[in-house]
XYZ file of C-alpha atoms in Angstrom:
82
model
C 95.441 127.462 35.914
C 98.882 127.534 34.418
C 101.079 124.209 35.239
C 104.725 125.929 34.601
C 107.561 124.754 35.548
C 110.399 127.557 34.654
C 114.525 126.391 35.286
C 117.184 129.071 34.651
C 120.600 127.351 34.909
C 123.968 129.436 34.192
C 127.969 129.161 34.120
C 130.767 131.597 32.947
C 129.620 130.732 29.528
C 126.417 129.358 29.334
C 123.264 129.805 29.729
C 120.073 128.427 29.771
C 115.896 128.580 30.429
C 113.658 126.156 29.868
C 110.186 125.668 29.990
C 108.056 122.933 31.070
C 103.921 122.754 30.177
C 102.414 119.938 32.676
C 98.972 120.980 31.503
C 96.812 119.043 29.016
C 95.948 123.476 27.805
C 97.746 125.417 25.902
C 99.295 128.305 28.020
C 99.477 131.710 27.551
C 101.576 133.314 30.410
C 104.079 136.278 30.932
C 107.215 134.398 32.008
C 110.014 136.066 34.124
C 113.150 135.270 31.858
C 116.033 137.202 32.519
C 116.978 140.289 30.016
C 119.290 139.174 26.978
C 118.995 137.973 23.511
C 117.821 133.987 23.648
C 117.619 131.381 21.125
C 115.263 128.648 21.342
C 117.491 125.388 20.864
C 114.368 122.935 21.178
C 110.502 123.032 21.167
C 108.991 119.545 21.909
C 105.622 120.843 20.214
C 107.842 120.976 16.648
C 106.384 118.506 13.907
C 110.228 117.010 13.974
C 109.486 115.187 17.724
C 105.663 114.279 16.464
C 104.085 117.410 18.140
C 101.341 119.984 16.330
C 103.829 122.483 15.774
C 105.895 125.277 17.406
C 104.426 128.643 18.988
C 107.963 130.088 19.917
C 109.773 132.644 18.054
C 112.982 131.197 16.943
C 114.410 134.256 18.860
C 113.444 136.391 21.584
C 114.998 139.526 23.181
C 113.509 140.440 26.866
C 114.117 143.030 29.472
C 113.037 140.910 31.889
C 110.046 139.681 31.036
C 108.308 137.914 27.981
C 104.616 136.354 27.063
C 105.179 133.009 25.546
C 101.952 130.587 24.381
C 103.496 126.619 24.921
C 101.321 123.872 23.971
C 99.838 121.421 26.270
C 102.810 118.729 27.526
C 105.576 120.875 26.132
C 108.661 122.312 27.012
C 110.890 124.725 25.267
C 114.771 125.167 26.221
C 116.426 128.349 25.328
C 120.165 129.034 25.069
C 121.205 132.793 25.588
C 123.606 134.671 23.479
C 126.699 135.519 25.939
């Protein structure tokens, strides 16, 4: 069972989703982000903050809807291009 935790924050000019992993699994799971072109700001999983390395493109561009794979007691923040 997935342990997600999803936050979508926003202002006139910025915006953000993050990503939380409270399970000791990997998870694989289709997450409802919103439609845009988003760049991911920070991976906890990266080598650089001691963790076994990032699964996250670098950038992604949804419609809506995107499959994502975070490691176990991660989270990932995204910043969207505005």
């Amino acid at each position: 069972e997935d342990e997600l935790l999803l936050i979508h924050r926003w202002s006139e000019s910025d915006e953000a989703f993050l990503v939380f992993n409270f399970s000791q699994n990997q998870s694989s799971a289709a997450i409802p982000m919103p439609a845009g072109h988003w760049h991911r700001r920070l991976d906890s999983a990266e080598g650089r903050w001691q963790g076994v390395g990032s699964t996250i493109p670098e950038q992604i561009d949804t419609s809506g809807e995107v499959t994502l794979i975070i490691n176990p007691w991660a989270f990932v923040i995204f910043l969207k291009e505005i």
